[in-house]
CSV table of N, CA and C in Angstrom, one decimal:
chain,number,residue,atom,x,y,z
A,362,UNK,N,0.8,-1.2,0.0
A,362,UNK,CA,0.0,0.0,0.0
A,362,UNK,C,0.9,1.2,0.0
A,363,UNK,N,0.5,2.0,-0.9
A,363,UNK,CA,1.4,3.2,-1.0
A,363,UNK,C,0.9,4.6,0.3
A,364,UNK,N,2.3,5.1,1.1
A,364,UNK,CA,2.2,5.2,1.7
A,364,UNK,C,1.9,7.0,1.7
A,365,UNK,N,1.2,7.8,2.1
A,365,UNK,CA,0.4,9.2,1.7
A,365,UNK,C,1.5,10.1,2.4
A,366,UNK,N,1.6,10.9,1.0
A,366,UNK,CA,2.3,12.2,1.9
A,366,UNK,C,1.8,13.3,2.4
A,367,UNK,N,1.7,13.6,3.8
A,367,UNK,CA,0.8,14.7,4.6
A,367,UNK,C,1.0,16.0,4.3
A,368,UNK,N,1.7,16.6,3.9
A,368,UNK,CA,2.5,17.7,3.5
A,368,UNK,C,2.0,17.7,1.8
A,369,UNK,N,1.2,16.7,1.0
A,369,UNK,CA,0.4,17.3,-0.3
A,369,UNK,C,-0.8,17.7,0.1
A,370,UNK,N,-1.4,17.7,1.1
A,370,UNK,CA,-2.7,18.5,1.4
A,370,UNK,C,-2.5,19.4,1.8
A,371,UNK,N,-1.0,20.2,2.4
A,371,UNK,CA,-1.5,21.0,3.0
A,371,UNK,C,-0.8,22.5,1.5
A,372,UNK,N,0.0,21.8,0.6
A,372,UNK,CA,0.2,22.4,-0.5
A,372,UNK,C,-1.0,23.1,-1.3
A,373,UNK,N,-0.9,24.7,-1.8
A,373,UNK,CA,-1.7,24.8,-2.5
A,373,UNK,C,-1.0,25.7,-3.6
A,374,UNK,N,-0.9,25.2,-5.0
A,374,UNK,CA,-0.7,26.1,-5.5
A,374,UNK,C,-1.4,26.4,-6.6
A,375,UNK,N,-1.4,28.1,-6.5
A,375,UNK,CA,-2.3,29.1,-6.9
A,375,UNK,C,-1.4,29.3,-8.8
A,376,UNK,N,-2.3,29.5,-9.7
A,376,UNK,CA,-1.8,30.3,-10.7
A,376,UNK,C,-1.0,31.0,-10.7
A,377,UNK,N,0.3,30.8,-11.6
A,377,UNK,CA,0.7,32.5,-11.7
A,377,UNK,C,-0.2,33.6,-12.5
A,378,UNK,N,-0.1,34.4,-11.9
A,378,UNK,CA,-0.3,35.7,-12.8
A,378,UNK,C,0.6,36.7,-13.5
A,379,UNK,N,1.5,36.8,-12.9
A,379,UNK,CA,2.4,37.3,-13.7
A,379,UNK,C,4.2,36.4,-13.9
A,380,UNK,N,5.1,36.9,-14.8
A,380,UNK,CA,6.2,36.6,-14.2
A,380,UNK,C,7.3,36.7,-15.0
A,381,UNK,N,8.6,37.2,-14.3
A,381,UNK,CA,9.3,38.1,-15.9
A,381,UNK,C,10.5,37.7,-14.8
A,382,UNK,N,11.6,37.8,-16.0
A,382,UNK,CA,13.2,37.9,-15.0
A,382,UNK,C,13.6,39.5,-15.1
A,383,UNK,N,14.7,39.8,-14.2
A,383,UNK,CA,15.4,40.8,-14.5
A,383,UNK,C,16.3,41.0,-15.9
A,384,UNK,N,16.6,42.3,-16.1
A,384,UNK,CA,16.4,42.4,-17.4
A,384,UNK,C,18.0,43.3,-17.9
A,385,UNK,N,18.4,42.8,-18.5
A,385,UNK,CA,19.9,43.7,-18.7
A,385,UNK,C,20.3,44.1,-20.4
A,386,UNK,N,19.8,45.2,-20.3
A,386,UNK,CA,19.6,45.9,-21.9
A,386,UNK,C,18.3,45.3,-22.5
A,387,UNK,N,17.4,45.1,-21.7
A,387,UNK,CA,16.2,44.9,-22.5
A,387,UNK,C,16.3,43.5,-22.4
A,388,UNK,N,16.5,42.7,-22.6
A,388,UNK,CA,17.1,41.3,-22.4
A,388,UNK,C,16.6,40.1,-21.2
A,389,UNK,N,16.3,39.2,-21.3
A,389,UNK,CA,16.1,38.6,-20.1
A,389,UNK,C,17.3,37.4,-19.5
A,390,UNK,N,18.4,37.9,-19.8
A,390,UNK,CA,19.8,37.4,-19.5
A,390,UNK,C,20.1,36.9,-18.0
A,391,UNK,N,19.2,37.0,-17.1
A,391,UNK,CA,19.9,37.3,-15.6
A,391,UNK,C,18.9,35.6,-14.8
A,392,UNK,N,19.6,35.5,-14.2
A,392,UNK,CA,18.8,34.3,-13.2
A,392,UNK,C,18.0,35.0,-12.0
A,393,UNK,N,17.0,36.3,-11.9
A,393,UNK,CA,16.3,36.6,-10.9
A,393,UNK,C,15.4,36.6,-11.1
A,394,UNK,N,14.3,36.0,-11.4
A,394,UNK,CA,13.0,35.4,-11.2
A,394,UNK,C,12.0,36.3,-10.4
A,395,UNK,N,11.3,37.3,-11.0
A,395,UNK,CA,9.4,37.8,-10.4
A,395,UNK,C,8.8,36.8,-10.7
A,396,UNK,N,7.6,36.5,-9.8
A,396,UNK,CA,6.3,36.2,-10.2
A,396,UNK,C,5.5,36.8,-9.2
A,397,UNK,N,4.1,37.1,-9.7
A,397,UNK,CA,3.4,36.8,-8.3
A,397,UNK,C,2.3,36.0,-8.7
A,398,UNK,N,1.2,35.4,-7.9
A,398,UNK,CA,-0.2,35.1,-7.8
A,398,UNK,C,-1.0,35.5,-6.9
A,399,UNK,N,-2.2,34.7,-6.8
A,399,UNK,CA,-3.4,35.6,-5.9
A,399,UNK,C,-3.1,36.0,-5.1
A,400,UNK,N,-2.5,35.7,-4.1
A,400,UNK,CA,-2.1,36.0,-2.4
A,400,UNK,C,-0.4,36.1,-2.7
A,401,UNK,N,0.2,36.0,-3.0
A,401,UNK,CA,1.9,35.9,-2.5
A,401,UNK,C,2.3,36.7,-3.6
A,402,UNK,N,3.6,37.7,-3.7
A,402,UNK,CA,4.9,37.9,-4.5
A,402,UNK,C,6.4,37.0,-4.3
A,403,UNK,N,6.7,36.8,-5.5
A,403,UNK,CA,7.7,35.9,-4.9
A,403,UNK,C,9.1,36.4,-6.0
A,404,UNK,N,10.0,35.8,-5.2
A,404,UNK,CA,11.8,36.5,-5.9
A,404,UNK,C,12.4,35.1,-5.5
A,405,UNK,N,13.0,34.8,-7.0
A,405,UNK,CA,13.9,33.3,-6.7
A,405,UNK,C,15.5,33.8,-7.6
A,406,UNK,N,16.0,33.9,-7.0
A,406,UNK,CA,17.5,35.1,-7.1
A,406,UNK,C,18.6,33.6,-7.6
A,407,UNK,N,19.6,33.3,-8.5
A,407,UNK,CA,20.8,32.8,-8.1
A,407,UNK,C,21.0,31.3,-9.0
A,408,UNK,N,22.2,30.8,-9.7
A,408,UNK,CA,21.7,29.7,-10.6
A,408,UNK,C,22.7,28.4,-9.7
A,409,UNK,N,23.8,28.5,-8.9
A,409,UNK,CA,24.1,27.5,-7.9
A,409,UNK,C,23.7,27.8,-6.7
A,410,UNK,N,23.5,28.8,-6.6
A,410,UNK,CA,23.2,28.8,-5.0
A,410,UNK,C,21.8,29.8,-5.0
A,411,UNK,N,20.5,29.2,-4.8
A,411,UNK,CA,19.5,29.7,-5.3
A,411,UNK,C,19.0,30.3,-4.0
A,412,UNK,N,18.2,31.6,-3.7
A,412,UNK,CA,17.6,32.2,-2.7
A,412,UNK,C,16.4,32.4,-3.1
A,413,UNK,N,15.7,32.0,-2.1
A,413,UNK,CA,13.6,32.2,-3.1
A,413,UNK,C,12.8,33.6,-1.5
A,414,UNK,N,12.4,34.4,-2.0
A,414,UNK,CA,11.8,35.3,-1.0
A,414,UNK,C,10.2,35.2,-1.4
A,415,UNK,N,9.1,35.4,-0.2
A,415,UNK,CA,7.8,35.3,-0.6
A,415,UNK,C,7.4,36.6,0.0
A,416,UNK,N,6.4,37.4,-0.2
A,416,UNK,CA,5.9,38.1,0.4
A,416,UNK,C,4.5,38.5,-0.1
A,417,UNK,N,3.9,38.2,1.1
A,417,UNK,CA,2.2,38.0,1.0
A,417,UNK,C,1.6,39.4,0.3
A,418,UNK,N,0.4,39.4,-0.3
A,418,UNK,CA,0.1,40.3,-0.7
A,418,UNK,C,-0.3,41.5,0.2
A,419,UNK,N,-0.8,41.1,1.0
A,419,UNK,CA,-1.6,42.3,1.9
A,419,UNK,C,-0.5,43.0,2.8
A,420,UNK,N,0.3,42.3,2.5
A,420,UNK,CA,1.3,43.0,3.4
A,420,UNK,C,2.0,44.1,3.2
A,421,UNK,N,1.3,44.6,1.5
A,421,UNK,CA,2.2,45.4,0.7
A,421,UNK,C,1.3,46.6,1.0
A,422,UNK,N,2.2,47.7,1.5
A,422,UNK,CA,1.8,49.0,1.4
A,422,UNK,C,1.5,49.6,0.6
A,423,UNK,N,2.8,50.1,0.0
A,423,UNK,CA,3.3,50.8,-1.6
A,423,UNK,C,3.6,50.6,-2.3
A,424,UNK,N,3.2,50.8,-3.9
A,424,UNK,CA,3.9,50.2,-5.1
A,424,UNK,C,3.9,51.3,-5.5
A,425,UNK,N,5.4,51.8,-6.3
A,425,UNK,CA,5.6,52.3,-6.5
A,425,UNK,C,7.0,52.5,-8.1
A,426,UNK,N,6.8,53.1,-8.8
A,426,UNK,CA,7.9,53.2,-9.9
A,426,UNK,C,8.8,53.8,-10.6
A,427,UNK,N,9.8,53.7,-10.6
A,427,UNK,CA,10.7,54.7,-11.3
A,427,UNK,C,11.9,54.5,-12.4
A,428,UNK,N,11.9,55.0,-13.1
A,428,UNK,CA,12.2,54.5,-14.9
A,428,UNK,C,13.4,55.4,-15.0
A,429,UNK,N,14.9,55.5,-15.4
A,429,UNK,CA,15.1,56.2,-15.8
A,429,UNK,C,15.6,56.2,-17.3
A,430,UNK,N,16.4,57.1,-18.0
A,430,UNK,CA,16.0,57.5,-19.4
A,430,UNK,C,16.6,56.0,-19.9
A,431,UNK,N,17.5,55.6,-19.6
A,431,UNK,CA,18.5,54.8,-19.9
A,431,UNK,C,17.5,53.1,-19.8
A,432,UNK,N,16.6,53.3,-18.7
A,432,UNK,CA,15.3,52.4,-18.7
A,432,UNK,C,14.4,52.4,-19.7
A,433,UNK,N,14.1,53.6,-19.5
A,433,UNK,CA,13.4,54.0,-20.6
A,433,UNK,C,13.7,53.6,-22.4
A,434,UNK,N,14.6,53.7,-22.6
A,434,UNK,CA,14.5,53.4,-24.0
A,434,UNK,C,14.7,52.0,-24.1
A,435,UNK,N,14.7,51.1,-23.1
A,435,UNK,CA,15.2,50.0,-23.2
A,435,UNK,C,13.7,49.1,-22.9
A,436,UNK,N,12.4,49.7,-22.0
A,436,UNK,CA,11.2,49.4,-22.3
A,436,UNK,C,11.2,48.8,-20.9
A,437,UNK,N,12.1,48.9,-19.9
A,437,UNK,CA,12.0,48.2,-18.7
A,437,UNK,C,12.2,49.4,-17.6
A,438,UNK,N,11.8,49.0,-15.9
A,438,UNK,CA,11.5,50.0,-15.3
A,438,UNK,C,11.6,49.3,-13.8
A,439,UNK,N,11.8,50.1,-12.6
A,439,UNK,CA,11.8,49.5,-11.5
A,439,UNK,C,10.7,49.6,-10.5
A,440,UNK,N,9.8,48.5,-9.7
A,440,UNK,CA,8.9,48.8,-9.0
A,440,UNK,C,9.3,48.7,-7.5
A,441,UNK,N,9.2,49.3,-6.7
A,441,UNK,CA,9.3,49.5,-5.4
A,441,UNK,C,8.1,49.1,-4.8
A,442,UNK,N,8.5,48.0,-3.9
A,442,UNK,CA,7.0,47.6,-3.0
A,442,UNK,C,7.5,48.0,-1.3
A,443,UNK,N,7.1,48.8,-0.6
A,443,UNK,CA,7.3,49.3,0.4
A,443,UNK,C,5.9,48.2,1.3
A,444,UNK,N,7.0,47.3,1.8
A,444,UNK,CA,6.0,46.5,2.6
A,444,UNK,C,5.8,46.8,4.4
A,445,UNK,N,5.4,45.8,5.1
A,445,UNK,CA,5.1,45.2,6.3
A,445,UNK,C,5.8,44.2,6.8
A,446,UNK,N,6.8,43.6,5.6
A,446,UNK,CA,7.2,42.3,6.2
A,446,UNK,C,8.7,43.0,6.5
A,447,UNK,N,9.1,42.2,7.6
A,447,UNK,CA,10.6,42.4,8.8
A,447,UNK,C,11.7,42.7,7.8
A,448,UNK,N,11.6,41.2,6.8
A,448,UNK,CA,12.9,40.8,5.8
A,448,UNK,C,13.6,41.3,4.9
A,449,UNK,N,12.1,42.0,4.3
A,449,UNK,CA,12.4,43.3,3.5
A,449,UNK,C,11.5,44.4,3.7
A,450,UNK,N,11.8,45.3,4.2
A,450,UNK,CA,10.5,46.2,4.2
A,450,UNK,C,10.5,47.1,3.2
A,451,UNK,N,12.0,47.2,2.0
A,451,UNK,CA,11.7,48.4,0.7
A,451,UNK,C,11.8,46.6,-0.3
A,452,UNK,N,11.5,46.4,-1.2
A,452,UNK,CA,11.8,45.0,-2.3
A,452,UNK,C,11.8,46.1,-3.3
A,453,UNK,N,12.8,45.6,-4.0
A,453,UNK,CA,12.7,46.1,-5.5
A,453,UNK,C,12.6,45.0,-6.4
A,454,UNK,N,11.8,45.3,-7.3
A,454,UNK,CA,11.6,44.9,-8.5
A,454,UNK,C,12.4,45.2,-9.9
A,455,UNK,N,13.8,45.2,-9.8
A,455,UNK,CA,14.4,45.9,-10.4
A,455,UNK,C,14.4,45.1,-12.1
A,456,UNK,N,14.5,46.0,-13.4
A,456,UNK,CA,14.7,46.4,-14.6
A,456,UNK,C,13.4,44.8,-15.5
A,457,UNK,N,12.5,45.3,-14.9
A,457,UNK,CA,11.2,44.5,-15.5
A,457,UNK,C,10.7,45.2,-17.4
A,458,UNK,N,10.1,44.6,-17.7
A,458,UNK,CA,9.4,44.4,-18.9
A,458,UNK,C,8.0,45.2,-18.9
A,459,UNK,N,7.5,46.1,-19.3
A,459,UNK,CA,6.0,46.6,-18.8
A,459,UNK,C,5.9,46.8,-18.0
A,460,UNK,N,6.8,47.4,-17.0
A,460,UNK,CA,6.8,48.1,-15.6
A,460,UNK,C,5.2,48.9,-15.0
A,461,UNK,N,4.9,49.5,-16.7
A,461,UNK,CA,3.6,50.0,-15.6
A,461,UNK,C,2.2,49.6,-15.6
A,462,UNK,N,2.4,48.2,-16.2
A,462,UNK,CA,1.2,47.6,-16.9
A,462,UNK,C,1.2,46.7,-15.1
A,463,UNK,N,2.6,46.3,-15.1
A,463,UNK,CA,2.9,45.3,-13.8
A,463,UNK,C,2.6,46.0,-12.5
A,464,UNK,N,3.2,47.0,-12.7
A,464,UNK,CA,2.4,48.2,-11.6
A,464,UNK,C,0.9,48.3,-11.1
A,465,UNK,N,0.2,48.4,-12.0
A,465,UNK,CA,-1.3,48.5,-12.1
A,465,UNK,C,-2.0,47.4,-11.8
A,466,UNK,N,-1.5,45.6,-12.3
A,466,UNK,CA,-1.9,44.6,-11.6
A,466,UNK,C,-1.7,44.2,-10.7
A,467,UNK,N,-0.3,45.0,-10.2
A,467,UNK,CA,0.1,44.6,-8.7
A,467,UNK,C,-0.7,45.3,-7.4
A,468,UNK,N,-0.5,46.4,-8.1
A,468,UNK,CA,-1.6,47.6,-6.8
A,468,UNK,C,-3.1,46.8,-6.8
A,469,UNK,N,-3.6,46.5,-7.8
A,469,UNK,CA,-5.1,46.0,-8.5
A,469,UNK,C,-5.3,44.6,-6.9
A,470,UNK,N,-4.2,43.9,-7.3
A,470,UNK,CA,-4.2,42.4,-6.5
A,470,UNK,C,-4.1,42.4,-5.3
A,471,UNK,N,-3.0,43.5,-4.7
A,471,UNK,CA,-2.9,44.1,-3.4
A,471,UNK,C,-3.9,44.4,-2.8
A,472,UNK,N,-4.8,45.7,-3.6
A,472,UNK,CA,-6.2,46.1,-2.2
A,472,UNK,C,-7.5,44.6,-2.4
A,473,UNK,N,-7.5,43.8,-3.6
A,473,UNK,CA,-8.3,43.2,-3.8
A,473,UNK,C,-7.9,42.0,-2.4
A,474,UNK,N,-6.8,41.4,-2.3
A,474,UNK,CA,-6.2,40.8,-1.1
A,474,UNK,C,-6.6,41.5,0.1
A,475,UNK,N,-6.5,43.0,0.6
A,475,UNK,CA,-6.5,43.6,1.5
A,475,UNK,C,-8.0,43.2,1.7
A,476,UNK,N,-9.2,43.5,0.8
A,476,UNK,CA,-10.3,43.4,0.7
A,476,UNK,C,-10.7,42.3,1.2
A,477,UNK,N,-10.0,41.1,0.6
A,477,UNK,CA,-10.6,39.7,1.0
A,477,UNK,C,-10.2,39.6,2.1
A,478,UNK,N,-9.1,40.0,3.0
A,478,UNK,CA,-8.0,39.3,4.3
A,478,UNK,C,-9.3,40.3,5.6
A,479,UNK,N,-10.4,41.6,4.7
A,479,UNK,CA,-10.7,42.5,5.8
A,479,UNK,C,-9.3,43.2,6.7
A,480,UNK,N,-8.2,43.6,5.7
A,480,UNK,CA,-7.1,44.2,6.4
A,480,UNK,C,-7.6,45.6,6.2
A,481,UNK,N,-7.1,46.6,7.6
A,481,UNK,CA,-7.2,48.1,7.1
A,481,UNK,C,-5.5,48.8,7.2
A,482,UNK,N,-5.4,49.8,6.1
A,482,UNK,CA,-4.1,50.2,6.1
A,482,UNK,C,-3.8,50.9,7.4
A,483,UNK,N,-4.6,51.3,8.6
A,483,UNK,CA,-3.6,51.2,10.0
A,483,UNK,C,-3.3,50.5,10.5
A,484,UNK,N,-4.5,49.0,10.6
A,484,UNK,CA,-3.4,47.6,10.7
A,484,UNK,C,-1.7,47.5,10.4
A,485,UNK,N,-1.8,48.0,9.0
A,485,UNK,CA,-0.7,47.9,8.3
A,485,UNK,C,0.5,48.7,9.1
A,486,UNK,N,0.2,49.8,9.0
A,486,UNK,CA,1.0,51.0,9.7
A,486,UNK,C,1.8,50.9,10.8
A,487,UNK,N,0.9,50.6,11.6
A,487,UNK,CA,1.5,50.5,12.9
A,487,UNK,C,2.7,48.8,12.7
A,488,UNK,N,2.3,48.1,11.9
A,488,UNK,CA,3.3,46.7,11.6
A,488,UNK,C,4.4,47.5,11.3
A,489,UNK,N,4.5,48.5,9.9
A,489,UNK,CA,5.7,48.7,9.2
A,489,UNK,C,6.6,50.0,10.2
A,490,UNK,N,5.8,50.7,10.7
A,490,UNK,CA,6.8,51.6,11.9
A,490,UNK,C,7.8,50.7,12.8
A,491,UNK,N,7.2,49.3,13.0
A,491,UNK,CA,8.2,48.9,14.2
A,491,UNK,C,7.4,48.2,15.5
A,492,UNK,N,6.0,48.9,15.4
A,492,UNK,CA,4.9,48.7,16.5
A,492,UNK,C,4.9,47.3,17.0
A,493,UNK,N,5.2,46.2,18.1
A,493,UNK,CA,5.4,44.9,18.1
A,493,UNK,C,4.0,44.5,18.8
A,494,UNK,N,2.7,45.3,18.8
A,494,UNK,CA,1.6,45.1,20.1
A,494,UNK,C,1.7,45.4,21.3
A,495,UNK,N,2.8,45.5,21.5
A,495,UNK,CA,2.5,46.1,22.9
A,495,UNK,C,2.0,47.5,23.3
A,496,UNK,N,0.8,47.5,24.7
A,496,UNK,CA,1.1,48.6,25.1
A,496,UNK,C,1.9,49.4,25.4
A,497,UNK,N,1.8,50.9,24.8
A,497,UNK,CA,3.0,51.8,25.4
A,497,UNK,C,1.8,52.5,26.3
A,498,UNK,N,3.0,52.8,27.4
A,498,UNK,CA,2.1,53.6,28.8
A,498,UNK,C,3.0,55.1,28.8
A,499,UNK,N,2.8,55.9,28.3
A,499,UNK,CA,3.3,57.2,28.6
A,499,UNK,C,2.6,58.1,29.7
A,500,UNK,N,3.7,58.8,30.3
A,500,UNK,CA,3.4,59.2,32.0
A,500,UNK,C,3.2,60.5,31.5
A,501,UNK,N,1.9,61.4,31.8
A,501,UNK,CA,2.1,62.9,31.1
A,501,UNK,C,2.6,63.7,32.7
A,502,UNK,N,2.8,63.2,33.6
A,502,UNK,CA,3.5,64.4,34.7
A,502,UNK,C,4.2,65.5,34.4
């Protein structure tokens, strides 16, 4: 009798939605891996010694983009996600393919996650300042 592995139920994987490498003269020459899907962004960096980063959707504050000329003609662009998570709290998305088409699906998936999770952006706030839950008791004497 074949014996069940417990750890495939508790696997779920989601579609990708998007997913591009970084990009060197327009090119997709490099081993750093975007994707995201419904709930997660993910970064898989490195071709012997590989690093994989996830970061959940809702966790993302700000998206954010900036091109410069040298980007620009080359059709690629950088997005900044200003998160909540410890690990990285600025991620770059550095020298992507349709930077602001990716932009607009990213932000799009973000509040729609926020939406489904019932997260509010002062939840968030107080996470990305440093705030760990605890009460602060300030003495006004």
């Amino acid at each position: 009798m074949a014996k069940t592995d417990r750890l495939s139920g508790l696997v779920q994987e989601d579609p990708i939605l998007w997913k591009d490498r970084r990009r060197y003269l327009g090119m997709p020459i490099s081993f750093t891996v975007y994707s995201f899907d419904e709930n997660r962004f993910y970064c898989r960096k490195g071709f012997f010694n590989t690093s994989e980063e996830e970061i959940l959707l809702y966790r993302i504050l700000d998206v954010s983009l900036k091109r410069s000329l040298f980007q620009k003609i080359f059709g690629v662009g950088t997005i900044y996600l200003n998160t909540a998570d410890q690990t990285s709290p600025v991620f770059e998305i550095k020298s992507i393919k349709d930077p602001v088409r990716v932009r607009k699906a990213l932000s799009t998936r973000v509040e729609r996650e926020r939406d489904e999770k019932r997260v509010l952006g002062k939840e968030m706030f107080g996470a990305a300042s440093g705030f760990d839950g605890h009460e602060v008791d300030f003495d006004m004497n």
